[in-house]
Amino acid sequence: MSQEILGIHHVTAIASDPQKNLNFYAGFLGLRLVKVTVNFDDPETYHFYYGDELGRPGTIMTFFVWSDAPKGRQGTGQATIVSFAIPQASLGYWIERCIKYGIRYESPEERFGESVLSFKDPDGLILELVATANPQASSPWSTNGIPAEHAIRGIHTIMLCEDGYELTAKLLTETMGWNFQQQEGNIFRYQIGVGGSGKIVDVRCAPDFWKGAVAVGTVHHIAWRTRNDEEQEAWRSAIAKLGFNVTPILDRQYFHSVYFQEPGGIIFELATDAPGFTVDEAPAELGTHLMLPPWLEKKRQRIEAILPSLYLPQTGTSPIRSSNHRPQTQLGFTHRFIPAAEPNIPYTLLLLHGTGGDETDLLWLGEELIPDAGILSPRGQVLENGMPRFFRRLAEGIFDLEDLKFRTHELANFVATAADSYGFEPDRVVAVGYSNGANIAVSMLLLRPYTLSAAVLFRPMVPLEPSQLPSLTGIPIFIAAGRNDSIVSPEETERLVKILQTAGADVTLTWHPGGHALSGEDVQAAKQWLLTVIS
């Protein structure tokens, strides 16, 4: 290649909690949140971009926010440390700021002639501030009480951890244009050109260290800078000729990307400088709105309703402005309504949470069972020790029957009113309930049978037995029960099945070897069942 890699473009890591991530990176570190968007491959999760004033390449740190992902393990085959550049005279300021914010830090140490301050983010990702005489000449973002002279200047260094560094070093030096600079112990430093912040990568050789696991609190991938599409395509061809499995060029809205795994297993990305983060927001408004690519705009309502609420540390405002993101309180129930993504999807899922849940608890389940279907998700009106439920109980498994009947009719009336208000088909409502939510769904089937066209019931029991059973002929019902459920016995489940079948329902019962908790096997079984009964 006649052109060299320009340096670091960005680093992407994985976080668990969007608000904690914002508070730390935009609040404590004072980076500018330049873009709030979603993971284009998983659009029901946030993707945050932080950087300097405009989010210039070399200053960008990004996060996939995966709340349900497991905790990662740092080790070989990973980028284990992200180092930010600060002015040489700013180390004392940042030590004081760590103390002020209660951030635990390691005593500063020297590495390659520069002072390094180490600490961790809320998910355990190791970060460093490097006091350097040669920070990037970018426009730092001065905010949250951080004077401009002490503000972070961008990414200084990335630390790669490998069980053997030779093949990675060969790729960096012989193909990508990096030059070996020097060695300290088992750390080998490489740089682009004359080096400096954003043009340095360290490779730590750790043959006796354990293999890393990429998840929460770890780096997902590293992106290197290419000037434009033409250079990126040339780099893609050169990397592919070496036998690496390189992806096609992908449009990431703010840059174009290709990905491959380097010999040690770390995901490398080649990203273009253009078009940049001002392509869809004015410079003064960067990071203040939820931005979606054109192909996801038609799903904005659904995406906004599912994403967790958050606020921006500097302004206290939310990047999601639509009322659809906030729980609706009209019609008698606090609830979420998400219209079907396509007009040819007639079904609306009535999501009914378990004790202690709320209107957001099962949104993921609705998306999994019938993607793009309408969703109506109410919050139970009864509080038990502060935990929402759909009806009162006197003890475990002993229900207040009068309250149950009242709440059943109240919920059925709400569904009818919601159908009229939101315009969904009232005869195409499928209840999806877990535990307490499944129990009130059974009660609706027995007391208000025409409210529901089908039901998916996870861990239900018999809530009541009416003196006269309704006709449930033609109503399909799926029940998922646990063989070792300490709350609902197998005998109780069999009694419920018999009651529903006697009423004429078409009942499918599946058993799981576990207990009362919902399992992935339950969800997949329900999904397959729905494919056979929903048309």
Coordinates of C-alpha atoms in Angstrom, one line a residue:
M1 CA 0.0 0.0 0.0
S2 CA 1.3 3.4 -0.9
Q3 CA -0.8 5.0 1.8
E4 CA -0.5 4.3 5.5
I5 CA -3.2 4.0 8.1
L6 CA -3.8 7.5 9.6
G7 CA -4.0 6.3 13.1
I8 CA -6.9 5.5 15.5
H9 CA -10.4 6.4 14.3
H10 CA -12.4 5.2 17.3
V11 CA -12.7 2.5 19.9
T12 CA -16.0 0.7 20.6
A13 CA -16.7 -1.0 24.0
I14 CA -19.7 -2.6 25.6
A15 CA -21.7 -1.0 28.5
S16 CA -24.6 -2.3 30.6
D17 CA -26.4 0.8 31.8
P18 CA -27.0 3.7 29.5
Q19 CA -27.5 6.3 32.2
K20 CA -24.4 5.3 34.2
N21 CA -22.4 5.3 31.0
L22 CA -23.6 8.9 30.1
N23 CA -22.9 10.1 33.6
F24 CA -19.3 8.8 33.6
Y25 CA -18.2 9.6 30.1
A26 CA -20.1 12.9 29.5
G27 CA -20.2 13.8 33.2
F28 CA -17.0 12.8 34.9
L29 CA -14.7 12.6 31.9
G30 CA -16.3 15.6 30.2
L31 CA -16.3 14.1 26.7
R32 CA -18.9 15.5 24.4
L33 CA -21.8 13.1 23.6
V34 CA -21.8 13.7 19.8
K35 CA -24.3 11.1 18.8
V36 CA -27.2 9.1 20.3
T37 CA -28.3 6.4 17.9
V38 CA -28.9 2.7 18.0
N39 CA -26.8 -0.3 17.2
F40 CA -27.7 -0.8 13.5
D41 CA -27.5 -4.6 13.9
D42 CA -29.6 -4.5 17.1
P43 CA -31.7 -1.4 16.8
E44 CA -33.5 -1.8 20.2
T45 CA -30.3 -0.9 22.0
Y46 CA -28.4 2.3 22.3
H47 CA -25.1 3.2 20.6
F48 CA -23.4 6.3 22.1
Y49 CA -20.5 8.2 20.5
Y50 CA -18.3 10.5 22.6
G51 CA -15.5 12.7 21.3
D52 CA -14.2 16.3 21.0
E53 CA -16.3 19.3 20.0
L54 CA -17.2 17.7 16.6
G55 CA -16.4 14.1 17.2
R56 CA -13.3 14.1 15.1
P57 CA -11.6 10.8 14.2
G58 CA -9.0 10.0 16.8
T59 CA -11.1 11.4 19.7
I60 CA -14.1 9.0 19.4
M61 CA -15.1 6.5 22.0
T62 CA -18.3 4.6 21.4
F63 CA -20.5 2.1 23.3
F64 CA -22.9 -0.6 22.5
V65 CA -25.3 -0.6 25.5
W66 CA -26.4 -4.2 26.1
S67 CA -28.2 -4.3 29.4
D68 CA -28.8 -8.1 29.4
A69 CA -25.3 -9.0 28.3
P70 CA -23.1 -10.9 30.7
K71 CA -20.0 -9.5 32.3
G72 CA -16.9 -9.8 30.1
R73 CA -13.5 -11.0 31.1
Q74 CA -10.4 -9.1 30.1
G75 CA -7.5 -11.2 28.7
T76 CA -5.7 -12.1 25.6
G77 CA -7.2 -11.5 22.2
Q78 CA -8.6 -8.2 23.3
A79 CA -7.9 -4.5 23.5
T80 CA -7.6 -4.2 27.3
I81 CA -6.8 -0.5 28.0
V82 CA -8.0 2.7 26.4
S83 CA -5.8 5.7 27.1
F84 CA -6.9 9.3 26.7
A85 CA -4.5 12.2 26.2
I86 CA -4.4 15.1 28.6
P87 CA -1.9 18.1 28.7
Q88 CA 1.2 17.4 30.7
A89 CA 0.4 19.8 33.4
S90 CA -3.1 18.4 34.0
L91 CA -2.4 15.2 35.9
G92 CA -2.9 16.8 39.3
Y93 CA -6.2 18.3 38.2
W94 CA -7.5 14.8 37.2
I95 CA -6.3 13.2 40.5
E96 CA -8.3 15.8 42.4
R97 CA -11.3 15.2 40.1
C98 CA -11.2 11.5 40.8
I99 CA -11.2 12.2 44.5
K100 CA -14.1 14.6 44.1
Y101 CA -16.2 12.1 42.2
G102 CA -15.2 9.1 44.3
I103 CA -13.4 7.3 41.4
R104 CA -10.8 4.8 42.6
Y105 CA -7.5 5.2 40.8
E106 CA -4.1 3.7 40.8
S107 CA -1.0 5.8 41.8
P108 CA 0.4 7.4 38.7
E109 CA 3.2 5.4 37.0
E110 CA 5.6 6.1 34.2
R111 CA 5.3 4.3 30.8
F112 CA 7.4 5.2 27.8
G113 CA 8.5 8.5 29.5
E114 CA 4.9 9.7 30.2
S115 CA 2.9 9.8 33.4
V116 CA -0.2 7.5 33.4
L117 CA -3.2 7.7 35.7
S118 CA -5.3 4.5 35.7
F119 CA -8.9 3.8 36.8
K120 CA -12.0 1.9 35.6
D121 CA -15.4 2.9 34.2
P122 CA -18.7 1.7 35.8
D123 CA -18.5 -1.6 34.0
G124 CA -14.8 -2.3 34.8
L125 CA -13.2 -1.2 31.6
I126 CA -9.6 -0.1 32.3
L127 CA -9.0 3.5 31.2
E128 CA -6.0 5.7 31.5
L129 CA -5.2 9.4 31.3
V130 CA -1.7 10.0 29.8
A131 CA -0.1 13.3 30.6
T132 CA 1.7 14.1 27.3
A133 CA 3.6 16.9 25.9
N134 CA 2.1 16.1 22.5
P135 CA -1.7 15.9 22.8
Q136 CA -3.8 16.1 19.7
A137 CA -4.4 19.6 18.3
S138 CA -8.2 19.0 18.4
S139 CA -10.8 21.3 19.8
P140 CA -11.4 19.9 23.3
W141 CA -14.9 19.9 24.8
S142 CA -14.9 22.0 27.9
T143 CA -17.9 21.2 30.1
N144 CA -19.2 20.1 33.5
G145 CA -16.7 22.4 35.2
I146 CA -13.6 21.1 33.4
P147 CA -11.5 24.0 32.2
A148 CA -10.4 23.9 28.6
E149 CA -6.7 23.7 29.6
H150 CA -7.3 20.4 31.4
A151 CA -9.9 18.8 29.1
I152 CA -9.3 15.4 27.4
R153 CA -7.7 15.8 24.0
G154 CA -8.7 12.5 22.4
I155 CA -7.4 8.9 22.4
H156 CA -3.7 8.6 23.1
T157 CA -3.0 4.9 23.0
I158 CA -4.8 1.5 22.6
M159 CA -3.3 -1.5 24.5
L160 CA -3.7 -4.8 22.7
C161 CA -3.2 -8.0 24.8
E162 CA -1.9 -11.0 22.9
D163 CA -0.7 -14.5 23.9
G164 CA 1.9 -14.0 21.2
Y165 CA 2.6 -10.7 19.6
E166 CA 4.6 -11.7 16.5
L167 CA 1.8 -12.2 14.0
T168 CA -0.1 -9.1 15.1
A169 CA 3.2 -7.1 14.9
K170 CA 3.7 -8.4 11.4
L171 CA 0.3 -7.2 10.3
L172 CA 0.8 -3.8 11.9
T173 CA 4.3 -3.2 10.4
E174 CA 4.4 -5.0 7.1
T175 CA 0.8 -4.3 5.9
M176 CA -0.7 -1.4 7.9
G177 CA 2.2 1.0 8.0
W178 CA 2.9 1.0 11.7
N179 CA 6.6 1.3 12.9
F180 CA 8.1 -0.3 15.9
Q181 CA 9.2 2.4 18.3
Q182 CA 10.4 0.8 21.5
Q183 CA 9.9 -1.9 24.1
E184 CA 9.3 -1.8 27.9
G185 CA 9.2 -5.2 29.5
N186 CA 6.6 -7.2 27.6
I187 CA 5.0 -4.1 26.0
F188 CA 5.9 -3.3 22.4
R189 CA 5.0 0.2 21.1
Y190 CA 4.2 1.0 17.5
Q191 CA 3.4 4.3 15.9
I192 CA 2.3 5.9 12.7
G193 CA 4.7 8.4 11.3
V194 CA 6.3 10.5 14.1
G195 CA 3.7 9.1 16.5
G196 CA 1.9 11.2 19.1
S197 CA -1.6 10.9 20.5
G198 CA -4.0 8.9 18.3
K199 CA -1.1 7.4 16.4
I200 CA 0.2 4.9 19.0
V201 CA -0.7 1.3 19.7
D202 CA 0.9 -0.8 22.4
V203 CA 1.0 -4.6 22.2
R204 CA 1.4 -6.5 25.4
C205 CA 2.7 -10.1 25.0
A206 CA 1.1 -12.2 27.7
P207 CA 1.5 -15.9 26.8
D208 CA 0.5 -17.2 30.2
F209 CA -2.6 -15.0 30.6
W210 CA -6.1 -16.3 30.2
K211 CA -8.2 -15.7 27.1
G212 CA -10.5 -12.7 27.2
A213 CA -14.3 -12.9 26.8
V214 CA -15.9 -10.0 24.9
A215 CA -19.0 -8.7 26.8
V216 CA -19.9 -5.9 29.2
G217 CA -16.8 -4.0 30.4
T218 CA -14.6 -4.9 27.5
V219 CA -13.6 -3.5 24.1
H220 CA -15.6 -4.8 21.2
H221 CA -13.4 -3.5 18.4
I222 CA -10.8 -0.9 17.3
A223 CA -11.2 1.2 14.2
W224 CA -8.3 2.6 12.2
R225 CA -8.5 5.8 10.1
T226 CA -8.6 5.8 6.3
R227 CA -9.0 9.1 4.4
N228 CA -11.8 8.2 2.0
D229 CA -13.7 5.5 0.3
E230 CA -11.1 4.9 -2.4
E231 CA -8.3 4.3 0.2
Q232 CA -10.6 2.1 2.2
E233 CA -11.4 -0.1 -0.8
A234 CA -7.7 -0.4 -1.5
W235 CA -7.0 -1.4 2.1
R236 CA -9.9 -3.9 2.0
S237 CA -8.4 -5.5 -1.1
A238 CA -4.9 -5.6 0.4
I239 CA -6.1 -7.2 3.7
A240 CA -8.3 -9.7 1.8
K241 CA -5.3 -10.8 -0.3
L242 CA -3.5 -11.8 2.9
G243 CA -6.2 -14.4 3.6
F244 CA -8.2 -12.4 6.1
N245 CA -12.0 -12.7 6.1
V246 CA -13.0 -9.1 5.4
T247 CA -16.6 -7.9 5.4
P248 CA -18.1 -5.8 2.6
I249 CA -18.1 -2.1 3.0
L250 CA -20.9 -1.1 5.5
D251 CA -22.6 2.2 5.7
R252 CA -22.5 3.3 9.4
Q253 CA -24.1 6.7 8.5
Y254 CA -21.2 8.7 10.0
F255 CA -18.4 6.8 8.3
H256 CA -18.0 3.7 6.1
S257 CA -16.6 0.5 7.7
V258 CA -15.0 -2.9 6.9
Y259 CA -14.2 -5.4 9.6
F260 CA -11.8 -8.3 10.0
Q261 CA -10.1 -10.3 12.8
E262 CA -6.4 -9.8 13.3
P263 CA -4.3 -12.9 14.0
G264 CA -4.8 -12.6 17.8
G265 CA -8.6 -12.5 17.5
I266 CA -9.2 -8.8 18.0
I267 CA -11.8 -7.2 15.6
F268 CA -10.1 -4.5 13.5
E269 CA -12.3 -2.0 11.6
L270 CA -11.1 0.3 8.8
A271 CA -13.3 3.5 9.0
T272 CA -13.4 6.5 6.7
D273 CA -13.0 10.1 8.1
A274 CA -16.1 11.3 6.2
P275 CA -19.0 12.1 6.3
G276 CA -18.7 12.8 10.1
F277 CA -21.3 13.5 12.8
T278 CA -22.6 16.8 11.5
V279 CA -24.2 15.0 8.5
D280 CA -27.6 14.8 10.4
E281 CA -27.2 17.3 13.3
A282 CA -25.9 20.9 13.4
P283 CA -22.7 21.3 15.4
A284 CA -24.5 23.0 18.2
E285 CA -27.0 20.2 18.5
L286 CA -24.8 17.2 18.4
G287 CA -25.9 14.4 20.7
T288 CA -29.2 16.0 21.7
H289 CA -31.6 13.9 19.6
L290 CA -32.0 10.2 18.9
M291 CA -30.8 9.9 15.4
L292 CA -31.7 6.9 13.2
P293 CA -30.5 5.9 9.7
P294 CA -33.1 6.2 6.9
W295 CA -33.8 2.4 6.9
L296 CA -34.9 2.5 10.5
E297 CA -36.9 5.7 10.5
K298 CA -40.1 3.7 9.7
K299 CA -39.6 1.9 13.0
R300 CA -38.9 5.0 15.1
Q301 CA -42.1 4.7 17.2
R302 CA -41.3 1.1 18.2
I303 CA -37.6 1.8 18.8
E304 CA -38.3 4.9 20.9
A305 CA -40.9 3.0 23.0
I306 CA -38.5 0.1 23.7
L307 CA -35.3 2.1 24.5
P308 CA -34.7 2.8 28.2
S309 CA -35.3 6.4 29.4
L310 CA -32.3 8.6 30.0
Y311 CA -31.2 12.2 30.4
L312 CA -28.2 14.1 29.3
P313 CA -26.0 15.1 32.3
Q314 CA -25.4 18.7 31.1
T315 CA -29.0 19.6 30.3
G316 CA -31.2 17.1 32.1
T317 CA -33.1 16.6 28.9
S318 CA -33.8 13.4 27.0
P319 CA -32.6 12.8 23.5
I320 CA -35.9 11.1 22.8
R321 CA -38.6 13.7 22.6
S322 CA -41.7 11.8 21.5
S323 CA -44.5 11.1 23.9
N324 CA -44.4 7.5 22.7
H325 CA -41.2 6.9 24.7
R326 CA -42.9 7.8 27.9
P327 CA -45.5 5.7 29.6
Q328 CA -49.0 6.7 28.7
T329 CA -51.3 7.3 31.6
Q330 CA -54.7 7.9 29.9
L331 CA -57.4 5.2 29.6
G332 CA -57.2 4.2 33.2
F333 CA -53.9 2.3 33.1
T334 CA -50.2 3.4 33.0
H335 CA -49.2 1.6 29.8
R336 CA -47.1 1.5 26.7
F337 CA -48.7 1.2 23.2
I338 CA -46.6 0.5 20.2
P339 CA -48.4 0.3 16.9
A340 CA -47.7 -2.5 14.5
A341 CA -44.7 -1.7 12.2
E342 CA -46.6 -2.8 9.1
P343 CA -50.4 -2.4 8.3
N344 CA -50.6 -6.1 7.2
I345 CA -49.7 -7.3 10.8
P346 CA -53.2 -7.4 12.4
Y347 CA -52.3 -8.8 15.8
T348 CA -51.7 -6.8 19.0
L349 CA -49.9 -8.5 21.9
L350 CA -51.3 -7.7 25.4
L351 CA -48.2 -8.0 27.6
L352 CA -49.0 -8.8 31.2
H353 CA -46.0 -8.7 33.6
G354 CA -45.4 -10.7 36.8
T355 CA -45.3 -9.3 40.3
G356 CA -42.8 -6.5 40.6
G357 CA -42.7 -5.8 36.8
D358 CA -44.1 -2.8 34.9
E359 CA -45.2 -1.8 31.5
T360 CA -41.6 -2.1 30.1
D361 CA -40.9 -5.5 31.5
L362 CA -42.0 -7.7 28.7
L363 CA -41.4 -5.4 25.7
W364 CA -38.5 -7.6 24.6
L365 CA -40.6 -10.7 24.8
G366 CA -43.3 -9.2 22.5
E367 CA -40.6 -8.3 20.0
E368 CA -39.2 -11.8 20.2
L369 CA -42.6 -13.6 19.8
I370 CA -44.1 -11.7 16.9
P371 CA -41.7 -9.1 15.5
D372 CA -43.4 -5.9 14.4
A373 CA -46.8 -6.8 15.9
G374 CA -48.6 -4.1 17.9
I375 CA -48.0 -4.1 21.6
L376 CA -50.2 -3.0 24.5
S377 CA -48.4 -3.3 27.8
P378 CA -50.2 -2.1 30.9
R379 CA -48.9 -1.8 34.4
G380 CA -50.7 -3.6 37.2
Q381 CA -52.9 -1.3 39.3
V382 CA -52.3 -3.1 42.7
L383 CA -49.1 -2.5 44.8
E384 CA -47.8 -5.3 47.1
N385 CA -44.9 -4.0 49.2
G386 CA -44.3 -1.4 46.4
M387 CA -44.4 -4.0 43.6
P388 CA -47.0 -3.7 40.9
R389 CA -49.5 -6.6 40.5
F390 CA -52.7 -7.0 38.5
F391 CA -54.8 -8.1 41.5
R392 CA -54.5 -8.6 45.3
R393 CA -53.6 -11.8 47.0
L394 CA -54.1 -12.7 50.7
A395 CA -51.1 -15.1 50.7
E396 CA -48.9 -17.0 48.3
G397 CA -51.3 -18.8 46.0
I398 CA -54.4 -17.4 47.8
F399 CA -56.2 -14.7 45.9
D400 CA -58.6 -12.0 46.8
L401 CA -61.4 -13.3 44.5
E402 CA -63.5 -10.2 44.7
D403 CA -60.6 -8.0 43.7
L404 CA -59.5 -10.4 41.0
K405 CA -63.0 -10.2 39.4
F406 CA -63.0 -6.4 39.6
R407 CA -59.5 -6.1 38.2
T408 CA -60.3 -8.6 35.4
H409 CA -63.2 -6.6 34.2
E410 CA -61.2 -3.4 34.6
L411 CA -58.4 -4.7 32.4
A412 CA -60.8 -6.1 29.8
N413 CA -62.5 -2.7 29.6
F414 CA -59.1 -1.0 29.2
V415 CA -58.3 -3.3 26.3
A416 CA -61.6 -2.5 24.6
T417 CA -61.1 1.2 25.1
A418 CA -57.5 1.1 23.9
A419 CA -58.5 -0.7 20.7
D420 CA -61.0 2.1 20.0
S421 CA -58.5 4.8 20.9
Y422 CA -55.4 3.4 19.1
G423 CA -57.3 1.8 16.2
F424 CA -56.1 -1.8 16.5
E425 CA -58.4 -4.8 15.8
P426 CA -60.2 -5.8 19.0
D427 CA -60.7 -9.4 17.9
R428 CA -57.0 -9.9 17.2
V429 CA -55.6 -9.5 20.7
V430 CA -53.2 -12.1 22.0
A431 CA -52.4 -12.2 25.7
V432 CA -48.9 -12.9 26.7
G433 CA -48.6 -13.2 30.5
Y434 CA -46.0 -14.3 33.0
S435 CA -46.9 -15.5 36.5
N436 CA -49.3 -12.9 38.0
G437 CA -49.9 -11.6 34.4
A438 CA -50.6 -15.1 33.2
N439 CA -53.1 -15.6 36.0
I440 CA -55.1 -12.5 35.2
A441 CA -55.1 -13.5 31.5
V442 CA -56.7 -16.9 32.6
S443 CA -59.2 -14.9 34.5
M444 CA -60.0 -12.8 31.4
L445 CA -60.5 -16.0 29.4
L446 CA -62.9 -17.3 32.0
L447 CA -64.8 -14.1 32.8
R448 CA -64.4 -12.0 29.6
P449 CA -63.6 -14.7 26.9
Y450 CA -64.2 -12.5 23.8
T451 CA -61.5 -10.0 24.8
L452 CA -58.7 -12.4 23.7
S453 CA -58.2 -14.3 20.4
A454 CA -55.3 -16.4 21.8
A455 CA -53.1 -16.6 24.9
V456 CA -49.5 -17.4 25.7
L457 CA -49.3 -18.2 29.4
F458 CA -46.0 -18.7 31.3
R459 CA -46.2 -20.4 34.7
P460 CA -50.0 -19.8 35.2
M461 CA -52.2 -21.3 38.0
V462 CA -55.9 -21.5 38.5
P463 CA -57.0 -18.1 39.6
L464 CA -60.7 -18.9 40.0
E465 CA -63.3 -21.4 38.8
P466 CA -66.5 -19.7 37.6
S467 CA -69.8 -21.5 38.5
Q468 CA -70.4 -21.8 34.7
L469 CA -67.6 -22.2 32.2
P470 CA -67.7 -19.9 29.2
S471 CA -67.3 -21.2 25.6
L472 CA -63.6 -21.0 24.6
T473 CA -64.1 -23.0 21.4
G474 CA -61.7 -21.9 18.8
I475 CA -59.3 -20.1 21.2
P476 CA -55.8 -21.5 21.1
I477 CA -53.9 -21.4 24.4
F478 CA -50.2 -22.1 25.0
I479 CA -49.1 -23.0 28.5
A480 CA -45.4 -23.3 29.6
A481 CA -45.0 -24.9 33.0
G482 CA -42.0 -25.8 35.1
R483 CA -41.5 -29.4 36.4
N484 CA -39.8 -28.0 39.5
D485 CA -41.8 -24.9 40.0
S486 CA -42.0 -24.1 43.7
I487 CA -45.0 -21.8 43.2
V488 CA -47.2 -23.7 40.7
S489 CA -47.3 -27.5 41.2
P490 CA -47.7 -29.9 38.2
E491 CA -51.1 -30.9 39.6
E492 CA -52.2 -27.2 39.6
T493 CA -51.1 -26.9 36.0
E494 CA -52.9 -30.1 35.0
R495 CA -56.1 -28.8 36.7
L496 CA -55.9 -25.5 34.8
V497 CA -55.4 -27.4 31.5
K498 CA -58.5 -29.5 32.2
I499 CA -60.6 -26.4 33.0
L500 CA -59.7 -24.7 29.8
Q501 CA -60.1 -27.8 27.7
T502 CA -63.5 -28.5 29.3
A503 CA -64.5 -24.9 28.2
G504 CA -63.5 -25.9 24.6
A505 CA -60.1 -24.2 24.3
D506 CA -57.4 -25.8 22.2
V507 CA -54.6 -26.1 24.8
T508 CA -51.0 -26.8 24.1
L509 CA -49.0 -27.6 27.3
T510 CA -45.2 -27.7 27.3
W511 CA -43.0 -28.6 30.3
H512 CA -39.6 -27.2 31.2
P513 CA -37.3 -29.0 33.7
G514 CA -36.7 -25.7 35.6
G515 CA -38.7 -23.7 38.1
H516 CA -40.8 -20.6 38.0
A517 CA -38.4 -18.4 36.1
L518 CA -39.0 -17.8 32.4
S519 CA -36.4 -19.6 30.2
G520 CA -35.2 -19.2 26.7
E521 CA -36.6 -22.6 25.9
D522 CA -40.1 -21.4 27.0
V523 CA -39.8 -18.4 24.7
Q524 CA -38.7 -20.4 21.7
A525 CA -41.4 -23.0 22.2
A526 CA -44.0 -20.2 22.4
K527 CA -42.6 -18.5 19.3
Q528 CA -42.9 -21.8 17.3
W529 CA -46.4 -22.4 18.6
L530 CA -47.5 -18.9 17.5
L531 CA -46.2 -19.5 14.0
T532 CA -48.6 -22.5 13.7
V533 CA -51.7 -20.7 15.1
I534 CA -51.4 -17.1 14.0
S535 CA -52.2 -16.5 10.4

